[in-house]
C-alpha positions as CSV (number, residue, x, y, z in Angstrom):
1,X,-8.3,-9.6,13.0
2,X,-5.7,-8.8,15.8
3,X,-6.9,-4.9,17.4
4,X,-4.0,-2.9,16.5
5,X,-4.8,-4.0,12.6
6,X,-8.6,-2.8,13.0
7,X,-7.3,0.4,14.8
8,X,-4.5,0.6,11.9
9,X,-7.5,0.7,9.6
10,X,-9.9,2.9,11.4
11,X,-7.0,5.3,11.2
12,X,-6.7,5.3,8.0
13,X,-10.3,4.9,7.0
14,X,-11.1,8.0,9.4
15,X,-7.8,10.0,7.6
16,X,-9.6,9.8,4.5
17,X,-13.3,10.3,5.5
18,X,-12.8,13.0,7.6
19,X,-9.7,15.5,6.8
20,X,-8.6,17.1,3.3
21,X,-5.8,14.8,2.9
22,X,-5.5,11.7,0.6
23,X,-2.4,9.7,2.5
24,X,-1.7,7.5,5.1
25,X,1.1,6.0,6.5
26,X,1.0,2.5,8.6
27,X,4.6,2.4,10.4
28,X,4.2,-1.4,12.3
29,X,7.0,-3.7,13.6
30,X,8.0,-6.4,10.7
31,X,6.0,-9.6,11.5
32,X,2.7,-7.8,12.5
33,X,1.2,-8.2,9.4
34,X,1.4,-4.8,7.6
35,X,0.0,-6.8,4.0
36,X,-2.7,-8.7,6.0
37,X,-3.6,-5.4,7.2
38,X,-3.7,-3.8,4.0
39,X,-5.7,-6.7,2.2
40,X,-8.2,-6.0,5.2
41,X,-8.4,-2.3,4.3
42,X,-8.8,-3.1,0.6
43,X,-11.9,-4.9,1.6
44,X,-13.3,-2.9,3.7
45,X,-12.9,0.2,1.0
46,X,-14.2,-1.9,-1.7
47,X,-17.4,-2.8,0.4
48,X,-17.9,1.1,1.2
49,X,-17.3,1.8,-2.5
50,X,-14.6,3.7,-1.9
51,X,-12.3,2.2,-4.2
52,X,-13.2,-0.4,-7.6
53,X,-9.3,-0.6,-8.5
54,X,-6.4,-1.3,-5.9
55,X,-2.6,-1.1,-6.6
56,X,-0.4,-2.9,-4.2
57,X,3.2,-1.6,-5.0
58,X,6.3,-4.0,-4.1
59,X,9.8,-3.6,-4.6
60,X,10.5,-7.6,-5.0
61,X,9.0,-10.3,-7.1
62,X,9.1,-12.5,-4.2
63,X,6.8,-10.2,-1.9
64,X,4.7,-9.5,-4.7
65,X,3.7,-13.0,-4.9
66,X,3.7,-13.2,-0.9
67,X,0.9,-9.9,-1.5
68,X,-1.0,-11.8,-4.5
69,X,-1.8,-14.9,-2.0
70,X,-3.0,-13.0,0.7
71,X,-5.3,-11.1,-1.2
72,X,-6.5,-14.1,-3.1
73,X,-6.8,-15.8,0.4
74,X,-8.4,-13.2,2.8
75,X,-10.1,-11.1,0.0
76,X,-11.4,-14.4,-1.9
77,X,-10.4,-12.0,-4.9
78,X,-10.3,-14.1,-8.1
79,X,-9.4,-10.6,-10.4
80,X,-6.3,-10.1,-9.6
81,X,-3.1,-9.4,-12.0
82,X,-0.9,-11.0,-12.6
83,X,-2.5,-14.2,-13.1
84,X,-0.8,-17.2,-15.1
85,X,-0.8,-16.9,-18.7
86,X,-1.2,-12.6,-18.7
87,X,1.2,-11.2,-21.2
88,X,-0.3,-7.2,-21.5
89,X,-1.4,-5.0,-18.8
90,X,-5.1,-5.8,-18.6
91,X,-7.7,-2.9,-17.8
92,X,-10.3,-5.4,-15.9
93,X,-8.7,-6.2,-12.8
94,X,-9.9,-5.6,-9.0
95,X,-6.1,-5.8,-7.4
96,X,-3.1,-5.2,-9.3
97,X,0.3,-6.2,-7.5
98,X,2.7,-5.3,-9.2
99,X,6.9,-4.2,-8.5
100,X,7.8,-0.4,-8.8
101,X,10.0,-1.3,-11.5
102,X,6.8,-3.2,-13.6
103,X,4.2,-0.1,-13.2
104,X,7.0,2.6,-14.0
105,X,7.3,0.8,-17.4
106,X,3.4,0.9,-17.6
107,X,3.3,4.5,-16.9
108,X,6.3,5.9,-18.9
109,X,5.4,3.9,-22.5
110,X,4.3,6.4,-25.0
111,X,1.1,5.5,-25.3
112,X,0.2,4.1,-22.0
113,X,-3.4,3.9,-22.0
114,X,-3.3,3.4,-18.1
115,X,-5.3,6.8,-16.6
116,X,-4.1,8.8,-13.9
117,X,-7.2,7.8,-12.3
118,X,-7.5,4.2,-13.2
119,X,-6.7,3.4,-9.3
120,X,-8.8,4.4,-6.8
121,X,-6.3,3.2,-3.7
122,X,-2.4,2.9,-3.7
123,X,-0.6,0.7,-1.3
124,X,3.5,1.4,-1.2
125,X,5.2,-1.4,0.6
126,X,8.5,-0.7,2.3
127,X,7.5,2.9,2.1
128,X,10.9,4.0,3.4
129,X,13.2,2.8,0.6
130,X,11.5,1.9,-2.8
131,X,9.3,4.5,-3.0
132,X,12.0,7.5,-3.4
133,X,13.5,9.0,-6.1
134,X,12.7,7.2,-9.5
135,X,9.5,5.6,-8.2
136,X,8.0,8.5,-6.6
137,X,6.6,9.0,-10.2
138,X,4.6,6.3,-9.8
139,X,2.8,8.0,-6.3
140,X,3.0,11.4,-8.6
141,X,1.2,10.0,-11.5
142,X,-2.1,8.4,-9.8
143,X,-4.4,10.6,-8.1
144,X,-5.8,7.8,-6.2
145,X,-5.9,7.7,-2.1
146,X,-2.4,6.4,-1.2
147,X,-1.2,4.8,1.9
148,X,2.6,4.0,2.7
149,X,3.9,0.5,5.0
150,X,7.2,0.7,6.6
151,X,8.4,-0.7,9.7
152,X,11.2,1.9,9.7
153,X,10.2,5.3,8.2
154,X,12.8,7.5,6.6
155,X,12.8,11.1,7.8
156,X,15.6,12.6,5.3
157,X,15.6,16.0,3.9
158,X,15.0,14.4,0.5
159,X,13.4,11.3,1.4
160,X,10.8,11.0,4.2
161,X,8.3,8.5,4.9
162,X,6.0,11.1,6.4
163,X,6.1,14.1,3.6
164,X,5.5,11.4,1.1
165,X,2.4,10.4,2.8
166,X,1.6,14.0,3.9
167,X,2.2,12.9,8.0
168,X,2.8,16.0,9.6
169,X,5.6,16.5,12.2
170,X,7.0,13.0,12.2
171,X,3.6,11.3,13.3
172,X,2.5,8.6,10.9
173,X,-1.5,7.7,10.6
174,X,-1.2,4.8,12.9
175,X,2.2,3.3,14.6
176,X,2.5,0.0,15.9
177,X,6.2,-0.2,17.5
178,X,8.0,-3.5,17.9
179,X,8.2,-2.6,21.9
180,X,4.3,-2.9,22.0
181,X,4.2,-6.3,19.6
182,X,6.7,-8.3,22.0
183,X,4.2,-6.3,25.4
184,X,1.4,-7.7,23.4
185,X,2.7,-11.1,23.2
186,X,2.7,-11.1,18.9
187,X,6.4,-10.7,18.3
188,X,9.2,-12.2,20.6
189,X,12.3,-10.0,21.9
190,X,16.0,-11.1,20.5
């Protein structure tokens, strides 16, 4: 509920609504809550109907947990996956959460049965290291709308945050710089 986190969302809300491209990138200081953020925008794109099926994409087990209890807490989202005692990929799930290293699996067995357009929205966490290389087959294989988080996009020949996401010149969707969070009061300087 903080402003910047509604702006961050109007951004990318008014991205998709109103230009021809299907990416967003959310570059915001770490500790400003770039998953609470994203939870609020998988909300408020399941209440517009905009998107049945989310993938949140993680590069550890430990954050995809952290990104399973905030969506079961602010979403109140009881279908999520994984859940305790899953042992297949299930097809009737609201959020998925799942590491880059899980959902390549599910994409690359022989028969996966999981369509390119079984998601309707892809969120990337840590946008600037995971999702490179390897993993960008994961972001190749859905044609779903995709937005990237990062709090420190790369802009490499071969790997930038902002081609990835389709963020012309350098300028991500929404920024929301660590200088602004400690002026704002949210983070606190060194």
């Amino acid at each position: 509920g903080r402003y910047y986190q509604i702006n961050a969302i109007r951004a990318v809300t008014e991205r998709f609504e109103h230009s021809r491209f299907r990416e967003a990138l959310l570059v915001m200081a770490t500790g400003t809550g770039k998953t609470r953020t994203a939870t609020a925008l998988a909300g408020v794109m399941q209440k517009a109907r905009w998107a049945k099926r989310i993938l949140f994409l993680v590069d550890r087990r430990a954050l995809r947990d952290q990104a399973l209890s905030a969506y079961k807490e602010h979403l109140n989202e009881p279908s999520t996956y994984p859940q305790q005692g899953d042992s297949s990929f299930p097809l009737d799930r609201r959020v998925y959460v799942q590491t880059y290293n899980t959902m390549l699996g599910v994409i690359q067995k022989q028969e996966s049965y999981v369509s390119p357009f079984f998601f309707d929205l892809i969120v990337a966490d840590e946008a600037h290291r995971s999702i490179f290389n390897k993993f960008k087959e994961i972001v190749d294989y859905f044609d779903a709308l995709k937005v990237g988080l990062t709090a420190t996009p790369k802009d490499k020949v071969h790997a930038s945050s902002y081609d990835l996401f389709s963020c012309l010149d350098g300028m991500p969707t929404f920024e929301y710089p660590y200088e602004k969070a400690i002026e704002d009061g949210y983070l606190n300087d060194y």
